Coordinates of C-alpha atoms in Angstrom, one line a residue:
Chain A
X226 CA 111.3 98.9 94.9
X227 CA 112.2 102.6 94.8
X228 CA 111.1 105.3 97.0
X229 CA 108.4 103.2 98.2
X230 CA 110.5 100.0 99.5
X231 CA 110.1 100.5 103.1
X232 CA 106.1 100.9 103.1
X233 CA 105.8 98.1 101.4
X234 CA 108.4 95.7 103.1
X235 CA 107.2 96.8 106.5
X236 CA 103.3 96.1 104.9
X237 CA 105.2 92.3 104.9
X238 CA 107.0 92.1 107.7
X239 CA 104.5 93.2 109.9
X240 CA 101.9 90.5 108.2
X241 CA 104.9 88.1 109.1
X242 CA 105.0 88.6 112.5
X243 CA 101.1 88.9 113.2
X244 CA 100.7 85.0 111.2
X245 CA 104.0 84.2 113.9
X246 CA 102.1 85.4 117.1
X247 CA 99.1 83.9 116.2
X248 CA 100.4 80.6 115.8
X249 CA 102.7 81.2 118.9
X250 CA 99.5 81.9 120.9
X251 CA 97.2 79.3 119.7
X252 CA 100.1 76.8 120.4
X253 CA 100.6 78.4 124.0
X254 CA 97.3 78.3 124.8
X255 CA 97.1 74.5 123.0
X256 CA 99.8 73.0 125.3
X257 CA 98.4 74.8 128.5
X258 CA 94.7 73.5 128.0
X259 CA 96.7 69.9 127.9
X260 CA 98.9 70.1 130.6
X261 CA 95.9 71.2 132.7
X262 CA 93.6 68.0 131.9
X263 CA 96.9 65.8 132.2
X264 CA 97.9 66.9 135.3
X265 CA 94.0 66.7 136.9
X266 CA 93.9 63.5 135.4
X267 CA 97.4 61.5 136.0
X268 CA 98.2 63.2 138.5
X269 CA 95.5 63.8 140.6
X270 CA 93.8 60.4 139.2
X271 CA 90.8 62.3 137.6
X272 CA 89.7 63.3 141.0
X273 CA 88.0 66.9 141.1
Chain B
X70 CA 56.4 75.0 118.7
X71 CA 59.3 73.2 119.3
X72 CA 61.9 74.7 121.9
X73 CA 64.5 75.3 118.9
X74 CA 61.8 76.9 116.7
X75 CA 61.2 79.1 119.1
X76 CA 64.8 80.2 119.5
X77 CA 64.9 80.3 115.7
X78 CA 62.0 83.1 115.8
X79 CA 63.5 85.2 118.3
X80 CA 67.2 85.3 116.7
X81 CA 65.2 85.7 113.1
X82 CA 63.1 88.5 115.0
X83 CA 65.7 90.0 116.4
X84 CA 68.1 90.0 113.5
X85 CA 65.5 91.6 111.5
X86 CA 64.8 94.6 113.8
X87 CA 68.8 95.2 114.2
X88 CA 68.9 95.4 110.5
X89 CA 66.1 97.4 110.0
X90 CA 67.2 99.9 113.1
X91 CA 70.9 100.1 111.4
X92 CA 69.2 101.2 107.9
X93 CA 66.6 103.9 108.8
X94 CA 70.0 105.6 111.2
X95 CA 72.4 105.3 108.1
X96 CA 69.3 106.9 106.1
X97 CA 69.1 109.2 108.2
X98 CA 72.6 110.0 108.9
X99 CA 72.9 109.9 105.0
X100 CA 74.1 113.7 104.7
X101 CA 76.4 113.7 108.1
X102 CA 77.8 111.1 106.9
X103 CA 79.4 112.4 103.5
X104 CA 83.7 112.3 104.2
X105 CA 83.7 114.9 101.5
X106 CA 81.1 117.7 100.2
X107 CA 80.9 117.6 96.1
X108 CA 82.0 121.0 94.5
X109 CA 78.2 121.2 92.9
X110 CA 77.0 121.5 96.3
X111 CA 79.5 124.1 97.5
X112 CA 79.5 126.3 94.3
X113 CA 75.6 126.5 95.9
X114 CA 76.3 127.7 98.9
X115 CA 75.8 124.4 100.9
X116 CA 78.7 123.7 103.2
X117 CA 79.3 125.2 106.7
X118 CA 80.4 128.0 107.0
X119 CA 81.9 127.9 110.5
X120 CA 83.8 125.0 110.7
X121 CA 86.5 123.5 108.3
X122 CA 85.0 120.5 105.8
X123 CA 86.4 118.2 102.8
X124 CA 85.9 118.8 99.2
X125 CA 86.3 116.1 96.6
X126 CA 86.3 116.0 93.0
X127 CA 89.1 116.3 90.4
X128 CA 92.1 118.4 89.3
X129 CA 91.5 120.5 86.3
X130 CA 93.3 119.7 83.8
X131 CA 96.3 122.9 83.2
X132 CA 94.9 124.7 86.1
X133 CA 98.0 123.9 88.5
X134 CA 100.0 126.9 88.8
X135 CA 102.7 126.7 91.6
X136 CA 104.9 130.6 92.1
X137 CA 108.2 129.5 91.3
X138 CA 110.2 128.8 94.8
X139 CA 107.9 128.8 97.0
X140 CA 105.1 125.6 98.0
X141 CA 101.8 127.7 97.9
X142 CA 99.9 126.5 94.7
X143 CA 96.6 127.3 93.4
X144 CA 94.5 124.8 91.3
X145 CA 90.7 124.3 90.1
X146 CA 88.5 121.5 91.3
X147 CA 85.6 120.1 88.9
X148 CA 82.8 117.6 89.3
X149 CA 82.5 117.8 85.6
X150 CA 79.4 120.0 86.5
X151 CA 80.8 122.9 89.0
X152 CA 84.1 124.5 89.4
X153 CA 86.1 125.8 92.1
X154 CA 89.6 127.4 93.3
X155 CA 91.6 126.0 95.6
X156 CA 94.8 127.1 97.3
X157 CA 97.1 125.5 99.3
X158 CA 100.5 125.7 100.9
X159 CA 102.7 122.6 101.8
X160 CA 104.0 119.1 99.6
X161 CA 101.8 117.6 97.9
X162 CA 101.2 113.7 98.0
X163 CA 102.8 111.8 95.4
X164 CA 99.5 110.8 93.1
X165 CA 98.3 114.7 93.3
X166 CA 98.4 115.0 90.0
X167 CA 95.9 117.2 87.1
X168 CA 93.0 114.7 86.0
X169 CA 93.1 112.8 89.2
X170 CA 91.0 112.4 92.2
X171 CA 91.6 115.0 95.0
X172 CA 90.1 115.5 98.5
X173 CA 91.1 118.6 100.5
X174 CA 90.2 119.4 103.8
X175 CA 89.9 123.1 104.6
X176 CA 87.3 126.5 104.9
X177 CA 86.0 128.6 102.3
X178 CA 87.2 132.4 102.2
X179 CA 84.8 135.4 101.5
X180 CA 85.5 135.8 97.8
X181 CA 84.6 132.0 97.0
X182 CA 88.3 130.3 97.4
X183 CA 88.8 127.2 99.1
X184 CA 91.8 127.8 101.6
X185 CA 93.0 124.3 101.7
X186 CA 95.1 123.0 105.4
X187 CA 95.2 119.4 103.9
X188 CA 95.1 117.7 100.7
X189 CA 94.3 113.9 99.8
X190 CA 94.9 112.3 96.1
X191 CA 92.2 109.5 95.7
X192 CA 92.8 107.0 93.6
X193 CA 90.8 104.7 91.7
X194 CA 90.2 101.1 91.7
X195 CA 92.3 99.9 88.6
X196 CA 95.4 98.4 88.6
X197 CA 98.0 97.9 85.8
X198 CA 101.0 98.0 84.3
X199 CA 102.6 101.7 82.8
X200 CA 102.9 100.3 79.0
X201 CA 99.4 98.7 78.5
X202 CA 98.0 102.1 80.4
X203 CA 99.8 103.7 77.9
X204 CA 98.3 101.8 74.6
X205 CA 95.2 102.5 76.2
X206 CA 93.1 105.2 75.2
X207 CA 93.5 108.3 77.2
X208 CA 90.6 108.0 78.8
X209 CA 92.1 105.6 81.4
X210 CA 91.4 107.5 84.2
X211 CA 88.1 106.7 85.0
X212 CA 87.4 107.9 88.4
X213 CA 85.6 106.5 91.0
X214 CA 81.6 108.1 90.8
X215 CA 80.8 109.9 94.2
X216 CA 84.1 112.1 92.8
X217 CA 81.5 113.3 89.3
X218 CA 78.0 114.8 89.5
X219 CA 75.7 114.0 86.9
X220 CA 73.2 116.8 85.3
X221 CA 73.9 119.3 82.8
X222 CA 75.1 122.2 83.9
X223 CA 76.3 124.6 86.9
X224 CA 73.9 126.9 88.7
X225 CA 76.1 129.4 89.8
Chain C
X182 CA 72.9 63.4 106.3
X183 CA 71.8 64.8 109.7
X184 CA 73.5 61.2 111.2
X185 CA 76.8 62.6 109.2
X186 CA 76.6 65.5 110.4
X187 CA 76.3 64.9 114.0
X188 CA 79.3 62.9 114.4
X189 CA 81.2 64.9 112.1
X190 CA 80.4 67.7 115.1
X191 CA 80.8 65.1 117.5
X192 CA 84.2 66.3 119.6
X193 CA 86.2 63.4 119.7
X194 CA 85.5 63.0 116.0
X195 CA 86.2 66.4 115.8
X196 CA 89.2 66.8 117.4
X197 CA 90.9 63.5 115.8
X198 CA 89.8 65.1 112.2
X199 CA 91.0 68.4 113.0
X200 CA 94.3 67.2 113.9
X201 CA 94.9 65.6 110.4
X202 CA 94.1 68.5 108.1
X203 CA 96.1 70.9 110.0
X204 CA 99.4 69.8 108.4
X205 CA 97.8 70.1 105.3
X206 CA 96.1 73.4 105.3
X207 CA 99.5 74.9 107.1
X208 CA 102.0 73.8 104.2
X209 CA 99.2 74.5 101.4
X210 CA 98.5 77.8 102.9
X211 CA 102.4 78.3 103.0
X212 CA 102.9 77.5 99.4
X213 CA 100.3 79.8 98.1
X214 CA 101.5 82.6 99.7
X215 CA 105.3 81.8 99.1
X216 CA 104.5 82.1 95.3
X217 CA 101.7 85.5 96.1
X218 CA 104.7 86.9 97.9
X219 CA 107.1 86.6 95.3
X220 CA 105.5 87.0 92.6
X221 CA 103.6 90.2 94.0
X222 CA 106.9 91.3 95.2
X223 CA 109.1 90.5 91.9
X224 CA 107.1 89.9 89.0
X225 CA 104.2 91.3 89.1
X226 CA 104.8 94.9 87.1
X227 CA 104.5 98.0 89.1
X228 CA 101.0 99.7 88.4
X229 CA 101.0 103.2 86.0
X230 CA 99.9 105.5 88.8
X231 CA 101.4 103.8 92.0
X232 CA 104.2 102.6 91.0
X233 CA 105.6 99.5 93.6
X234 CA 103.3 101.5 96.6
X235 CA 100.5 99.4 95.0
X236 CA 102.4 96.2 96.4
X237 CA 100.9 96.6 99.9
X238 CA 97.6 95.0 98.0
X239 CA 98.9 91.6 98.6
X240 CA 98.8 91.6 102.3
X241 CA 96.1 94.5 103.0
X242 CA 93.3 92.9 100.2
X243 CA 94.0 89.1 102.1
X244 CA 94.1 90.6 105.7
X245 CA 90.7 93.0 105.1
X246 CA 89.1 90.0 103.2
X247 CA 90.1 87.4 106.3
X248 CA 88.9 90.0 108.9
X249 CA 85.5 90.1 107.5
X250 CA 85.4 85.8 106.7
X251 CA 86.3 85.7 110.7
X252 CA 83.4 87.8 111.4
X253 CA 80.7 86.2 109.2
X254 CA 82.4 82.5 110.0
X255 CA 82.2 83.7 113.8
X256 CA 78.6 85.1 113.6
X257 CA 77.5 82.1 111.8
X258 CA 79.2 80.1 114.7
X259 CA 77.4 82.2 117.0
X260 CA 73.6 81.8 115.3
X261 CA 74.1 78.0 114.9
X262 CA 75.0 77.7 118.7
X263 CA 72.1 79.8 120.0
X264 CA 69.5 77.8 117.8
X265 CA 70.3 74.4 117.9
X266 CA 72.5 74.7 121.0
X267 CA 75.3 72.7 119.2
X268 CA 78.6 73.5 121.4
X269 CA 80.6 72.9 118.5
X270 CA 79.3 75.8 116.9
X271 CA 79.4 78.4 119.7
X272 CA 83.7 76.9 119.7
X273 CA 84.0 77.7 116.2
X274 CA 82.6 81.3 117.1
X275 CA 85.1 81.6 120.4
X276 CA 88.3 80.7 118.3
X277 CA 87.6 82.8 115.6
X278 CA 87.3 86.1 117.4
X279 CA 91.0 86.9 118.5
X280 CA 92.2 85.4 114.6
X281 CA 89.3 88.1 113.7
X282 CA 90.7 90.9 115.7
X283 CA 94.5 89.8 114.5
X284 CA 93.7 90.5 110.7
X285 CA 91.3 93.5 111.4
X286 CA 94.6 94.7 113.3
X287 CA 96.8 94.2 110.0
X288 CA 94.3 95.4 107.5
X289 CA 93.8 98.9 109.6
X290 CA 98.1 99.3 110.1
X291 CA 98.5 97.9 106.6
X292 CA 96.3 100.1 105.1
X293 CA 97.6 103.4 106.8
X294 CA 101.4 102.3 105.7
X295 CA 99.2 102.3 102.3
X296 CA 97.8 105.6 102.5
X297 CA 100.4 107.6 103.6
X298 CA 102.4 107.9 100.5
X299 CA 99.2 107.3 98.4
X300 CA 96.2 109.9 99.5
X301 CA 99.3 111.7 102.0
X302 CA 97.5 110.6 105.2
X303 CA 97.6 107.8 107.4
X304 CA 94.4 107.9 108.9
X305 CA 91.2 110.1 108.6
X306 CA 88.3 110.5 110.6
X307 CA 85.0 110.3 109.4
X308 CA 86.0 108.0 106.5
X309 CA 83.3 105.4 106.1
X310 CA 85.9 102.5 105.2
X311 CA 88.4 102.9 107.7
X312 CA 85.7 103.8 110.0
X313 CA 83.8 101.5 109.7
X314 CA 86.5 98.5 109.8
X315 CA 87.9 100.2 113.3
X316 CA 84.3 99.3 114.3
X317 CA 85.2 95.9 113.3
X318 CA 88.4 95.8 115.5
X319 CA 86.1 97.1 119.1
X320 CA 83.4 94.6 118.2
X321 CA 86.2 91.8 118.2
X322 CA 87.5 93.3 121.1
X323 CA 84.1 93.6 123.1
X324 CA 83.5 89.9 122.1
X325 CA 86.4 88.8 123.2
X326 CA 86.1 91.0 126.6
X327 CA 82.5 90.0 127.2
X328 CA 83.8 86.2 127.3
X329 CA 86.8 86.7 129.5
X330 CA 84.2 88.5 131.8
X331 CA 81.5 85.2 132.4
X332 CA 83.2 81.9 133.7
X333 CA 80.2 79.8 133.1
X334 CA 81.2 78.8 129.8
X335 CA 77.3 78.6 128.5
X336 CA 76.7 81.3 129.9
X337 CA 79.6 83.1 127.8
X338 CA 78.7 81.0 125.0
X339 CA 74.9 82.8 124.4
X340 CA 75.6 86.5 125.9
X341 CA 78.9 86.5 123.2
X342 CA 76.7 85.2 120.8
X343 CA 73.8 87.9 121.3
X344 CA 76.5 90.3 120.3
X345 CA 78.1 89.1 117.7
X346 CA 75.0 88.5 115.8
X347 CA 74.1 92.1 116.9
X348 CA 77.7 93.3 115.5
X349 CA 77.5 91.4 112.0
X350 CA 75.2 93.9 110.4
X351 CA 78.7 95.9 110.3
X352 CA 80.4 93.7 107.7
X353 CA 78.2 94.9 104.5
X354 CA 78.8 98.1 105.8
X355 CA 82.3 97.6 105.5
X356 CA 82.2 96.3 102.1
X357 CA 79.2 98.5 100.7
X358 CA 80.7 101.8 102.8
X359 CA 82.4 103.2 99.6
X360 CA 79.8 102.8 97.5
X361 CA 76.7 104.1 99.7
X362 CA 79.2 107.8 100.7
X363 CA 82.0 109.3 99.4
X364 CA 85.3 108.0 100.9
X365 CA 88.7 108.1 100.3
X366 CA 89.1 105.1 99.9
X367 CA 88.4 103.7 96.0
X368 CA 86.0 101.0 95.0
X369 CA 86.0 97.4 95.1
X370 CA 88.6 95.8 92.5
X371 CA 87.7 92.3 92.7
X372 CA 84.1 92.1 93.3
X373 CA 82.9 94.9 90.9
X374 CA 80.5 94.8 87.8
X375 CA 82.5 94.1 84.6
X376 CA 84.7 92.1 86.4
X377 CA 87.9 92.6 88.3
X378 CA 89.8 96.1 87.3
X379 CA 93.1 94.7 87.7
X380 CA 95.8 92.8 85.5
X381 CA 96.2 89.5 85.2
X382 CA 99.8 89.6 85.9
X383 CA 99.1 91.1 89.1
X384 CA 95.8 89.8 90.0
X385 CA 97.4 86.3 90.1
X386 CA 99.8 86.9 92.5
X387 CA 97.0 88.2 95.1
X388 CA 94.3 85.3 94.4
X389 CA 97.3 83.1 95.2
X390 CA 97.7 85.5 98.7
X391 CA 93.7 85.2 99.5
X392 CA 93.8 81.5 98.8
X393 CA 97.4 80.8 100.9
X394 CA 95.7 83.2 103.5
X395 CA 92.4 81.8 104.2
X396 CA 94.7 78.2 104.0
X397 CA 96.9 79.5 106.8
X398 CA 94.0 81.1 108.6
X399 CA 91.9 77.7 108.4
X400 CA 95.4 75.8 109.9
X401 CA 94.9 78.4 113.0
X402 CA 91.4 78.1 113.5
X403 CA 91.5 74.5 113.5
X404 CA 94.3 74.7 116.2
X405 CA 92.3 77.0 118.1
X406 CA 88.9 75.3 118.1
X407 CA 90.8 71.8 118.7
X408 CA 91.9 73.6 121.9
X409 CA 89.0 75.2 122.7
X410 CA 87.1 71.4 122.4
X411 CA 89.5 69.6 124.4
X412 CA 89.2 72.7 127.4
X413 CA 85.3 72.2 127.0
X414 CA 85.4 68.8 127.2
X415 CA 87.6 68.4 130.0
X416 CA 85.9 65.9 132.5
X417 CA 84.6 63.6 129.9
X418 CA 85.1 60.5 129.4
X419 CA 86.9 60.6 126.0
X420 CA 89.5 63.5 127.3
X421 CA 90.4 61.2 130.3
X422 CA 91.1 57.9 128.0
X423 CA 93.0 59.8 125.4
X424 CA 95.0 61.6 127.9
X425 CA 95.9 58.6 130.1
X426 CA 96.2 56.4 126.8
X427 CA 99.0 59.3 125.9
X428 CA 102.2 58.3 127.4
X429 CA 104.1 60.9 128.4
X430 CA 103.6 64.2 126.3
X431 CA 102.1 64.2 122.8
X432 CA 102.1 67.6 122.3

């Protein structure tokens, strides 16, 4: 890769990391939508 | 009309007049908004003269001469209509080369010399390999248009 | 066809479907861009002026392409909702904006790393491209602001939607910016007269990174908008049997 290696691996790194958060956030906010809804509803018996 | 008809005219109405705002401000933004001032255009006189501004065009081909051990170099930039000095002190980046695109940011001095603080190489859109641009003719540098004027000849 | 359509849009239809085709737009998406990456990164040739600098195409091309698609799949999202107040629609539109303002985020830092050694700067104002694409990035921002600023989720649903209709007029700027001024940035490669100005060796490897891109990008939107269903559908009927029909945790 030459002179250039570390622009360009960092170019893909970085891509790496931004698909990992996003995947990590729409997961996060996935299981805490859930566990909101299963908690009014089993817990709470759907009340509210 | 039905209530989603109605909402279908106002977003279509709407749309319409942000499109048609957004076009007569680029029109009339159109010169502001140039990132670079062609050399045609300064060789006329038309650039400001108090404040620093970009040129673009391209390296003259065998214009490049650098004084040995030291980085100030002076090099002509062409449209293919106008020419122009430039001179410039500092490294270079690493597709600066004669024949290709450059863009430098800078003033003009009183006897006609661009006094360069900055300079850009612009590149164009093809890609490929180093042998077939080789086999190619040597026209394979075809540069990108807003860097080449059109029209015959140079004013000035 | 409209019958189709409406339970197709329908959530729990929705949200079952959606839960399928993740898996295989996630290991599709990973495929393509497994094979993009290495072959951008291994076989592809280096070009004649750029030597392996012009390697950064394969994540900054996909990653500018994807920020625009999450605008104009947003937008659309948006339009849909307003006129034929189908909540769907105004989900698609909510989930897409942070993906949006994620890829707008790579293409800008992506395309600096780009132009450092290649023009020698890493970022200049007044350039219609990069100007107009950090536009991009503070409409996605503002969107995403203006809903975090209304609870009512309606209510968030058509004021968000007002402004990214307002803001799509930017994306043909973005594209059409270096052909209506001069800009540092060069021309299209792909989407040019004549045909793409690139080799097939190399192009190859990048269609393989927009396709594995827009895969992966389609696995996270799905994820999001399944999310952003089940939140909006919280006290119906559907949510509560599927939840207490869950035992335990299905996540």
């Amino acid at each position: 890769m030459g002179a250039y290696g570390a622009y360009v691996w960092s170019c893909f790194v970085l891509t790496a990391i931004v698909f990992l958060i996003c995947e990590w956030r729409a997961r996060l906010r996935q299981r805490q939508v859930y566990r909101d809804i299963e908690v009014r509803v089993k817990v709470l018996g759907g009340r509210q | 009309m039905t209530p989603r008809r109605q909402r279908m005219l106002a977003v279509g109405l709407a749309a319409s007049g942000i499109i048609i705002a957004t076009a007569l401000t680029l029109e009339a933004l159109k010169d502001n908004m140039m990132f670079f001032i062609s050399v045609t255009d300064v060789v006329a006189g038309e650039y400001p003269a108090d404040r620093n501004f970009r040129i673009g065009g391209l390296v003259v081909d065998g214009s490049m001469q650098r004084e040995t051990g030291s980085m100030d170099i002076l090099f002509r930039v062409t449209d293919l209509r106008c020419e122009m000095s430039v001179t410039y002190s500092g490294v270079l980046p690493d597709l600066f080369r004669e024949g290709q695109g450059v863009v430098a940011h800078g003033r003009m001095d009183r006897s006609g010399m661009f006094i360069a603080d900055r300079i850009m190489a612009k590149h164009d859109e093809n890609y490929m390999a180093p042998e077939v641009a080789a086999s190619l003719a040597e026209n394979v540098n075809e540069q990108t248009a807003d860097l080449v004027q059109g029209g015959p000849e140079c004013d000035s | 066809m409209w019958n189709l359509l409406h339970r197709l849009a329908s959530p729990p239809h929705f949200y079952r479907l959606a839960a399928g085709m993740i898996p295989w737009f996630a290991v599709s998406g990973l495929l393509a861009v497994a094979y993009g990456a290495y072959a951008g990164l291994f076989i592809a040739p280096p070009d004649y002026q750029q030597g392996d600098a012009f390697r950064i195409i394969y994540v900054h091309v996909p990653s500018a392409y994807l920020s625009m698609m999450a605008y104009v799949i947003m937008a659309t999202g948006a339009g849909i909702g307003l006129i034929w107040r189908m909540k769907l629609a105004h989900a698609v539109a909510a989930a897409a904006a942070p993906l949006g303002a994620w890829f707008t985020f790579l293409a800008l830092v992506t395309g600096s790393i780009w132009g450092r050694p290649m023009w020698g700067t890493w970022w200049e104002w007044g350039d219609p491209r990069l100007t107009s694409e950090l536009v991009m990035l503070f409409l996605y921002f503002g969107y995403i602001a203006l809903r975090g600023a209304i609870d009512d989720t309606a209510k968030a649903d058509r004021a968000s939607a007002v402004l990214a209709l307002v803001g799509a007029v930017n994306v043909p700027i973005i594209h059409f910016s270096v052909e209506w001024w001069s800009s540092l940035h060069q021309g299209p490669t792909l989407i040019r007269k004549g045909g793409p100005a690139i080799d097939s060796a190399m192009l190859y490897p990048l269609l393989a990174m927009i396709l594995g891109f827009t895969l992966l990008f389609g696995a996270l939107l799905l994820r999001r908008v399944r999310t952003e269903v089940l939140y909006r559908e919280r006290r119906t009927k559907w949510v509560r049997e599927m939840i207490l029909s869950t035992p335990g945790n299905n996540l």
